[in-house]
C-alpha cells in the first residue's frame, strides 16, 4: 500500500522580533492584554522591500528539500498556501519556483487559499496525488507576510497584534513502509465567510453585504466599473485590511477543533490518548489549551509556539511541526495529529504515523 511520507520538513522565520511592547508604541494596546487573551509575547516581521511571502517560503523549502535528500530539480509539483501573496496574481507557487531557481517546466504549481487550514488542505491534495502515483516529490509550502497588510492604528488592534510572519515547508514522497499520512479530514461552511475576511481588493461589489443585511459603504455609489475592485474610498476608510469578529470565531474554533480531531481518530480506530503529538494551528493559546483540556491531553502531547511567533496562518502548523521535531519531541513511529480552523470557515485535521 502506498502512503505519503513527510520526507523532509523545514521552517524559516524572519530575524526581526516585534514584542508586544513594540506594538504599544504605535497603537493603544498592552503586553498584559495581548498575553492574557492570546498567549502571544512576540512575533517576527519580514524585512520590508527585501523579503516577500514567496521568499520566506523559499527559505523554508530549501531546508525541507535538503533534509529530504533530493535536489530542487527533483520537485515535480508545488503547492503554496497563503493569504498574503506577493501579487494578487500570479500566485506565489510560480514565484517560489523562480526563487528556488527551478527552471524545469514539467512541473505544476498550485496556489491554495484556505487561510489557517491551508497546510492541511495542501497536505490532503498532495496525499491524493502521491497515492495515485502522479507525483513523487511534492513541495508543500505555507508562508505569510502579514506585516505588509495590517492596520497599525488602534482601529486594527484586535487583528494586528495576533499576526506574525513566517514560513514552513514539507517534501512529500510515496512510501511502502507502514508510516506517513493515515487520513486527512477537510470541512467548510461558507455561511460566515465575512466573519474573518479581507474584502478588498475584490469583485464583490457590495453584493454579499446586501445579502447579509449589513451596511458597509465601499464607495460604489460613484465608482466606475474599473474602480469597483479597489477604489479611493476603500483606501480612505481602512477597508483594505483584514477584519474579524474575534469572539464569534473563537466559539466556533473551540467546537470544530475537537470535532475534526475526533473524526480522524475514529476513522483509524484511535483515541486522544494514542496521540503522541498534537500540532494545533496556532490561532490563540487559549483555544489550544481549551482543546487540550477537552481531549484530556497531557502537556507533552501538545506543541504550542504562538508565544514566540504569533499566528502565522498557513505557516503556523509546519513551523510548529518542524520545531517540535527539531526538539526531539516527535520520534519515529509517533502518531502526530495536525488540526486547524480558520477563515472561510474551513477546518481540517490530519493523522500522520511518523
Ligand atoms: O487563525 C484564524 C482564526 N482566528 C481565531 O481563532 C481568533 C479567535 N478569536 C480570538 O482569539 C479572540 O477573540 C481575540 C484574541 C481576537 C480577541 O479577544 P476577545 O477577548 O474576544 O476580545 P474582543 O475582541 O471581544 O475585545 C474585548 C475588548 C474590547 O474593548 P471593549 O469594547 O470591551 O471596551 C476591545 O476593544 O478588548 C479591546 N481590545 C483590545 N484592547 C487592547 C481588542 N483588541 C485589543 C488590543 N489591546 N489589541
Short mmCIF file of C-alpha atoms and ligand atoms in Angstrom, two decimals:
data_model
loop_
_atom_site.label_atom_id
_atom_site.label_comp_id
_atom_site.label_asym_id
_atom_site.label_seq_id
_atom_site.Cartn_x
_atom_site.Cartn_y
_atom_site.Cartn_z
CA UNK A 1 0.00 0.00 0.00
CA UNK A 2 1.35 3.41 -0.98
CA UNK A 3 1.25 6.16 1.64
CA UNK A 4 2.53 9.72 1.68
CA UNK A 5 5.50 10.40 3.95
CA UNK A 6 6.97 13.70 5.02
CA UNK A 7 10.48 13.10 3.72
CA UNK A 8 11.84 16.49 4.81
CA UNK A 9 10.48 19.46 6.73
CA UNK A 10 11.82 22.96 7.31
CA UNK A 11 10.80 26.37 8.58
CA UNK A 12 12.05 29.90 8.38
CA UNK A 13 11.09 32.93 10.45
CA UNK A 14 12.45 36.43 9.77
CA UNK A 15 15.08 37.79 12.17
CA UNK A 16 13.20 40.91 13.26
CA UNK A 17 11.47 40.32 16.61
CA UNK A 18 8.50 42.59 17.41
CA UNK A 19 7.43 42.44 21.05
CA UNK A 20 4.03 43.38 22.46
CA UNK A 21 5.76 46.39 23.98
CA UNK A 22 6.90 47.48 20.48
CA UNK A 23 3.25 47.48 19.37
CA UNK A 24 2.24 49.73 22.25
CA UNK A 25 4.32 52.46 20.61
CA UNK A 26 2.01 52.61 17.58
CA UNK A 27 -1.41 51.62 18.97
CA UNK A 28 -3.39 51.60 22.18
CA UNK A 29 -2.71 48.10 23.47
CA UNK A 30 -0.72 46.44 26.24
CA UNK A 31 1.52 43.46 26.85
CA UNK A 32 -0.93 42.28 29.56
CA UNK A 33 -3.96 42.37 27.24
CA UNK A 34 -2.20 40.53 24.43
CA UNK A 35 -0.67 37.86 26.66
CA UNK A 36 -3.79 37.29 28.68
CA UNK A 37 -6.14 36.98 25.67
CA UNK A 38 -3.82 35.22 23.20
CA UNK A 39 -0.65 33.98 24.93
CA UNK A 40 1.48 35.89 22.41
CA UNK A 41 4.66 37.59 23.68
CA UNK A 42 6.32 38.46 20.39
CA UNK A 43 6.19 37.79 16.66
CA UNK A 44 8.54 38.14 13.68
CA UNK A 45 8.26 40.67 10.85
CA UNK A 46 9.96 40.26 7.48
CA UNK A 47 12.37 42.88 6.18
CA UNK A 48 10.49 45.43 4.10
CA UNK A 49 11.45 45.55 0.40
CA UNK A 50 13.83 42.61 0.82
CA UNK A 51 11.65 39.68 1.82
CA UNK A 52 8.29 38.59 0.47
CA UNK A 53 5.89 35.76 1.20
CA UNK A 54 7.42 33.65 -1.57
CA UNK A 55 11.00 34.39 -0.48
CA UNK A 56 10.18 33.34 3.11
CA UNK A 57 8.62 30.20 1.65
CA UNK A 58 11.73 29.53 -0.43
CA UNK A 59 14.00 29.66 2.65
CA UNK A 60 11.82 27.06 4.42
CA UNK A 61 11.61 24.97 1.23
CA UNK A 62 15.40 24.86 0.81
CA UNK A 63 15.74 23.30 4.26
CA UNK A 64 12.96 20.77 3.62
CA UNK A 65 14.47 19.80 0.25
CA UNK A 66 17.92 19.32 1.75
CA UNK A 67 16.55 17.20 4.59
CA UNK A 68 14.62 15.06 2.10
CA UNK A 69 17.94 14.33 0.42
CA UNK A 70 16.78 15.43 -3.01
CA UNK A 71 17.65 18.33 -5.30
CA UNK A 72 15.35 21.19 -6.31
CA UNK A 73 15.08 19.76 -9.81
CA UNK A 74 13.51 16.60 -8.38
CA UNK A 75 10.41 18.54 -7.29
CA UNK A 76 7.56 17.64 -9.62
CA UNK A 77 4.72 19.64 -8.05
CA UNK A 78 4.48 22.75 -5.86
CA UNK A 79 1.58 23.59 -3.56
CA UNK A 80 1.66 27.04 -1.98
CA UNK A 81 -0.77 28.05 0.76
CA UNK A 82 -1.01 31.70 1.80
CA UNK A 83 -3.47 34.53 2.43
CA UNK A 84 -0.81 37.19 1.96
CA UNK A 85 0.53 36.53 -1.56
CA UNK A 86 3.24 38.64 -3.21
CA UNK A 87 0.83 39.55 -6.00
CA UNK A 88 -2.93 39.34 -6.36
CA UNK A 89 -1.96 37.20 -9.35
CA UNK A 90 0.02 35.29 -10.48
CA UNK A 91 0.11 33.08 -7.43
CA UNK A 92 3.05 32.56 -5.12
CA UNK A 93 3.72 28.99 -6.34
CA UNK A 94 5.38 30.15 -9.56
CA UNK A 95 7.30 32.88 -7.71
CA UNK A 96 8.61 30.23 -5.32
CA UNK A 97 9.63 28.10 -8.29
CA UNK A 98 11.60 31.07 -9.70
CA UNK A 99 13.09 31.99 -6.31
CA UNK A 100 14.31 28.41 -5.87
CA UNK A 101 15.83 28.50 -9.35
CA UNK A 102 13.75 25.58 -10.62
CA UNK A 103 13.95 26.01 -14.38
CA UNK A 104 12.28 22.73 -15.27
CA UNK A 105 8.82 23.40 -16.70
CA UNK A 106 7.47 19.83 -16.48
CA UNK A 107 6.04 20.62 -13.06
CA UNK A 108 2.82 22.12 -11.79
CA UNK A 109 2.44 24.94 -9.28
CA UNK A 110 -0.84 25.25 -7.39
CA UNK A 111 -1.88 28.07 -5.07
CA UNK A 112 -4.48 27.36 -2.46
CA UNK A 113 -6.47 29.89 -0.45
CA UNK A 114 -7.64 28.21 2.70
CA UNK A 115 -6.07 30.56 5.21
CA UNK A 116 -5.39 28.84 8.57
CA UNK A 117 -6.33 25.42 7.15
CA UNK A 118 -4.09 25.91 4.10
CA UNK A 119 -1.37 23.49 5.14
CA UNK A 120 -3.83 20.69 5.94
CA UNK A 121 -5.75 21.26 2.71
CA UNK A 122 -2.41 21.22 0.86
CA UNK A 123 -1.33 18.03 2.59
CA UNK A 124 -4.60 16.37 1.65
CA UNK A 125 -4.21 17.39 -2.02
CA UNK A 126 -0.59 16.18 -2.05
CA UNK A 127 -1.64 12.90 -0.44
CA UNK A 128 -4.10 12.20 -3.26
CA UNK A 129 -1.53 12.96 -5.98
CA UNK A 130 1.08 10.75 -4.30
CA UNK A 131 -1.30 7.84 -3.71
CA UNK A 132 -2.44 7.85 -7.35
CA UNK A 133 1.21 7.75 -8.44
CA UNK A 134 1.00 11.04 -10.32
CA UNK A 135 3.87 12.75 -8.45
CA UNK A 136 6.91 11.54 -6.49
CA UNK A 137 8.26 14.71 -4.84
CA UNK A 138 5.70 17.34 -3.90
CA UNK A 139 6.85 20.55 -2.25
CA UNK A 140 4.18 21.91 0.10
CA UNK A 141 4.73 25.39 1.49
CA UNK A 142 2.72 27.55 3.89
CA UNK A 143 4.00 31.11 4.17
CA UNK A 144 2.74 34.51 5.27
CA UNK A 145 3.97 38.08 5.31
CA UNK A 146 1.12 39.53 7.34
CA UNK A 147 3.12 42.58 8.39
CA UNK A 148 2.72 44.01 4.88
CA UNK A 149 -1.07 44.32 5.15
CA UNK A 150 -2.15 45.05 8.72
CA UNK A 151 -3.75 48.14 10.21
CA UNK A 152 -1.18 49.50 12.65
CA UNK A 153 -3.53 52.09 14.13
CA UNK A 154 -5.61 51.40 17.27
CA UNK A 155 -8.59 50.71 14.97
CA UNK A 156 -6.96 47.45 13.83
CA UNK A 157 -5.57 46.29 17.17
CA UNK A 158 -7.88 43.29 17.65
CA UNK A 159 -6.43 41.72 14.49
CA UNK A 160 -2.97 43.21 14.13
CA UNK A 161 -1.50 42.11 17.47
CA UNK A 162 -2.24 38.48 16.66
CA UNK A 163 -0.42 38.01 13.38
CA UNK A 164 3.21 37.31 12.54
CA UNK A 165 5.33 36.40 9.51
CA UNK A 166 6.98 33.08 8.74
CA UNK A 167 7.08 30.01 6.54
CA UNK A 168 7.10 26.24 6.79
CA UNK A 169 7.59 23.55 4.17
CA UNK A 170 7.48 19.81 3.61
CA UNK A 171 8.64 17.47 0.85
CA UNK A 172 6.14 14.67 0.36
CA UNK A 173 7.05 11.33 -1.16
CA UNK A 174 5.46 7.91 -1.62
CA UNK A 175 6.43 5.12 0.77
CA UNK A 176 5.52 1.47 1.08
CA UNK A 177 6.59 1.43 4.73
CA UNK A 178 3.96 1.46 7.48
CA UNK A 179 4.20 5.22 8.01
CA UNK A 180 3.03 8.54 6.62
CA UNK A 181 -0.37 10.19 6.25
CA UNK A 182 -3.09 7.90 7.63
CA UNK A 183 -6.00 10.20 6.91
CA UNK A 184 -6.97 13.81 6.26
CA UNK A 185 -10.36 15.37 7.01
CA UNK A 186 -11.49 18.59 5.34
CA UNK A 187 -14.53 20.76 6.08
CA UNK A 188 -16.01 24.07 5.01
CA UNK A 189 -19.02 26.26 5.74
CA UNK A 190 -19.42 29.47 3.76
CA UNK A 191 -22.28 30.78 5.92
CA UNK A 192 -19.97 33.00 7.93
CA UNK A 193 -17.44 33.91 5.25
CA UNK A 194 -17.42 37.57 6.26
CA UNK A 195 -16.68 36.96 9.97
CA UNK A 196 -12.95 36.72 9.25
CA UNK A 197 -12.05 38.22 5.92
CA UNK A 198 -10.04 40.62 3.79
CA UNK A 199 -12.63 42.12 1.46
CA UNK A 200 -10.68 44.40 -0.84
CA UNK A 201 -9.46 44.40 -3.50
CA UNK A 202 -12.33 42.20 -4.61
CA UNK A 203 -15.13 41.85 -7.13
CA UNK A 204 -17.93 41.59 -4.55
CA UNK A 205 -19.41 44.97 -5.47
CA UNK A 206 -21.13 45.01 -2.10
CA UNK A 207 -23.30 42.04 -3.16
CA UNK A 208 -22.71 39.76 -0.17
CA UNK A 209 -23.13 42.65 2.21
CA UNK A 210 -26.62 43.37 0.89
CA UNK A 211 -27.48 39.69 1.35
CA UNK A 212 -26.28 39.81 4.94
CA UNK A 213 -28.29 42.94 5.54
CA UNK A 214 -25.16 44.80 6.57
CA UNK A 215 -24.43 48.31 5.55
CA UNK A 216 -20.82 48.87 4.66
CA UNK A 217 -20.13 51.77 2.33
CA UNK A 218 -17.44 50.63 -0.09
CA UNK A 219 -17.79 53.78 -2.16
CA UNK A 220 -19.59 52.11 -5.07
CA UNK A 221 -22.14 54.88 -5.49
CA UNK A 222 -19.72 56.97 -7.50
CA UNK A 223 -17.26 54.24 -8.54
CA UNK A 224 -16.95 53.40 -12.22
CA UNK A 225 -16.73 49.78 -13.37
CA UNK A 226 -12.95 49.75 -13.35
CA UNK A 227 -12.84 51.12 -9.81
CA UNK A 228 -15.04 48.54 -8.12
CA UNK A 229 -12.19 46.18 -7.34
CA UNK A 230 -10.27 48.83 -5.47
CA UNK A 231 -11.11 52.49 -5.08
CA UNK A 232 -10.04 55.56 -3.16
CA UNK A 233 -12.99 55.30 -0.77
CA UNK A 234 -11.74 51.88 0.38
CA UNK A 235 -8.27 53.26 0.92
CA UNK A 236 -9.53 56.32 2.80
CA UNK A 237 -11.79 54.23 5.05
CA UNK A 238 -9.36 51.47 6.01
CA UNK A 239 -11.31 48.85 4.06
CA UNK A 240 -8.17 47.20 2.75
CA UNK A 241 -7.31 45.43 6.00
CA UNK A 242 -8.39 42.11 7.48
CA UNK A 243 -11.47 42.14 9.72
CA UNK A 244 -12.52 39.62 12.34
CA UNK A 245 -15.35 39.09 14.80
CA UNK A 246 -12.99 37.52 17.32
CA UNK A 247 -15.46 36.13 19.83
CA UNK A 248 -17.60 34.53 17.13
CA UNK A 249 -14.55 32.86 15.56
CA UNK A 250 -13.27 31.74 18.97
CA UNK A 251 -16.52 29.99 19.88
CA UNK A 252 -16.69 28.04 16.64
CA UNK A 253 -12.99 27.18 16.75
CA UNK A 254 -13.23 25.50 20.16
CA UNK A 255 -16.09 23.34 18.86
CA UNK A 256 -14.64 22.42 15.47
CA UNK A 257 -11.07 21.60 16.59
CA UNK A 258 -12.06 18.69 18.87
CA UNK A 259 -14.75 17.52 16.41
CA UNK A 260 -12.39 17.21 13.47
CA UNK A 261 -9.62 15.63 15.57
CA UNK A 262 -12.07 13.00 16.86
CA UNK A 263 -13.33 12.39 13.33
CA UNK A 264 -9.83 11.49 12.13
CA UNK A 265 -9.03 9.40 15.21
CA UNK A 266 -12.27 7.45 14.95
CA UNK A 267 -11.61 6.64 11.30
CA UNK A 268 -8.30 4.95 12.12
CA UNK A 269 -9.56 3.32 15.32
CA UNK A 270 -7.60 5.53 17.75
CA UNK A 271 -8.44 7.72 20.72
CA UNK A 272 -6.92 11.00 22.00
CA UNK A 273 -4.66 9.07 24.39
CA UNK A 274 -2.97 7.46 21.35
CA UNK A 275 -1.80 10.87 20.07
CA UNK A 276 1.92 11.38 20.70
CA UNK A 277 1.87 14.95 19.42
CA UNK A 278 -0.97 17.31 18.55
CA UNK A 279 0.07 20.32 16.49
CA UNK A 280 -2.90 22.70 16.57
CA UNK A 281 -2.95 25.70 14.25
CA UNK A 282 -1.52 28.50 16.38
CA UNK A 283 -4.52 30.86 16.42
CA UNK A 284 -4.67 31.61 20.11
CA UNK A 285 -3.04 29.80 23.05
CA UNK A 286 -6.41 29.84 24.86
CA UNK A 287 -8.01 27.88 22.00
CA UNK A 288 -5.22 25.27 22.06
CA UNK A 289 -5.48 24.95 25.86
CA UNK A 290 -9.24 24.56 25.67
CA UNK A 291 -8.90 21.78 23.08
CA UNK A 292 -6.19 20.10 25.18
CA UNK A 293 -8.43 20.06 28.26
CA UNK A 294 -11.43 18.79 26.33
CA UNK A 295 -9.49 15.89 24.81
CA UNK A 296 -7.74 15.24 28.14
CA UNK A 297 -4.27 15.51 26.61
CA UNK A 298 -1.12 15.83 28.73
CA UNK A 299 1.22 18.78 28.19
CA UNK A 300 3.75 16.58 26.39
CA UNK A 301 1.09 15.62 23.82
CA UNK A 302 0.59 19.18 22.53
CA UNK A 303 3.06 21.63 21.00
CA UNK A 304 2.47 25.40 21.02
CA UNK A 305 4.80 28.19 19.92
CA UNK A 306 2.37 31.07 19.37
CA UNK A 307 4.13 32.80 22.29
CA UNK A 308 7.16 33.44 20.00
CA UNK A 309 5.66 33.79 16.56
CA UNK A 310 2.01 34.88 16.89
CA UNK A 311 -0.48 33.49 14.40
CA UNK A 312 1.30 32.80 11.12
CA UNK A 313 -1.83 31.36 9.48
CA UNK A 314 -0.86 28.90 6.69
CA UNK A 315 2.68 28.70 8.09
CA UNK A 316 1.77 28.02 11.70
CA UNK A 317 1.34 24.22 11.51
CA UNK A 318 4.51 23.47 9.51
CA UNK A 319 6.57 25.85 11.69
CA UNK A 320 5.32 24.21 14.90
CA UNK A 321 5.64 20.71 13.46
CA UNK A 322 9.22 21.31 12.40
CA UNK A 323 10.21 22.99 15.65
CA UNK A 324 8.74 20.14 17.72
CA UNK A 325 10.56 17.60 15.53
CA UNK A 326 13.87 19.51 15.78
CA UNK A 327 13.50 19.49 19.58
CA UNK A 328 13.16 15.70 19.54
CA UNK A 329 9.52 15.84 20.61
CA UNK A 330 8.40 13.82 17.58
CA UNK A 331 10.04 10.43 17.03
CA UNK A 332 9.87 7.62 14.51
CA UNK A 333 6.60 5.72 14.88
CA UNK A 334 4.79 8.52 16.75
CA UNK A 335 1.17 9.32 15.96
CA UNK A 336 1.09 13.02 15.02
CA UNK A 337 -2.15 14.94 14.67
CA UNK A 338 -2.48 18.26 12.83
CA UNK A 339 -5.64 20.35 13.20
CA UNK A 340 -6.78 23.76 12.00
CA UNK A 341 -9.77 26.08 11.91
CA UNK A 342 -9.99 29.47 10.25
CA UNK A 343 -11.46 31.91 7.77
CA UNK A 344 -14.00 30.53 5.34
CA UNK A 345 -14.82 28.90 7.59
CA UNK A 346 -12.60 25.98 6.68
CA UNK A 347 -11.22 23.41 9.07
CA UNK A 348 -9.47 20.09 8.93
CA UNK A 349 -7.20 17.52 10.51
CA UNK A 350 -4.52 15.04 9.51
CA UNK A 351 -3.10 11.98 11.23
CA UNK A 352 0.46 11.01 10.41
CA UNK A 353 2.44 7.95 11.52
CA UNK A 354 5.94 9.48 11.78
O1 LIG B 1 -6.40 31.99 12.98
C1 LIG B 1 -7.66 32.26 12.49
C2 LIG B 1 -8.71 32.02 13.46
N1 LIG B 1 -8.73 33.09 14.42
C3 LIG B 1 -9.04 32.86 15.67
O2 LIG B 1 -9.26 31.71 16.00
C4 LIG B 1 -9.17 34.01 16.60
C5 LIG B 1 -10.27 33.77 17.60
N2 LIG B 1 -10.53 34.92 18.45
C6 LIG B 1 -9.67 35.34 19.40
O3 LIG B 1 -8.60 34.78 19.54
C7 LIG B 1 -10.09 36.47 20.31
O4 LIG B 1 -11.43 36.79 20.04
C8 LIG B 1 -9.21 37.76 20.17
C9 LIG B 1 -7.86 37.49 20.80
C10 LIG B 1 -9.06 38.10 18.71
C11 LIG B 1 -9.85 38.93 20.89
O5 LIG B 1 -10.09 38.61 22.25
P1 LIG B 1 -11.53 38.88 22.89
O6 LIG B 1 -11.41 38.51 24.30
O7 LIG B 1 -12.54 38.15 22.06
O8 LIG B 1 -11.66 40.45 22.76
P2 LIG B 1 -12.74 41.34 21.98
O9 LIG B 1 -12.40 41.43 20.53
O10 LIG B 1 -14.13 40.93 22.34
O11 LIG B 1 -12.47 42.74 22.66
C12 LIG B 1 -12.62 42.94 24.07
C13 LIG B 1 -12.15 44.33 24.42
C14 LIG B 1 -12.77 45.40 23.55
O12 LIG B 1 -12.94 46.55 24.35
P3 LIG B 1 -14.39 46.91 24.98
O13 LIG B 1 -15.30 47.01 23.81
O14 LIG B 1 -14.71 45.75 25.88
O15 LIG B 1 -14.12 48.18 25.68
C15 LIG B 1 -11.71 45.69 22.53
O16 LIG B 1 -11.79 46.99 22.01
O17 LIG B 1 -10.74 44.41 24.21
C16 LIG B 1 -10.46 45.50 23.32
N3 LIG B 1 -9.31 45.13 22.50
C17 LIG B 1 -8.04 45.41 22.85
N4 LIG B 1 -7.51 46.03 23.90
C18 LIG B 1 -6.18 46.12 23.96
C19 LIG B 1 -9.31 44.47 21.32
N5 LIG B 1 -8.05 44.30 20.90
C20 LIG B 1 -7.25 44.87 21.82
C21 LIG B 1 -5.85 45.02 21.93
N6 LIG B 1 -5.36 45.66 23.01
N7 LIG B 1 -5.00 44.53 20.99
#
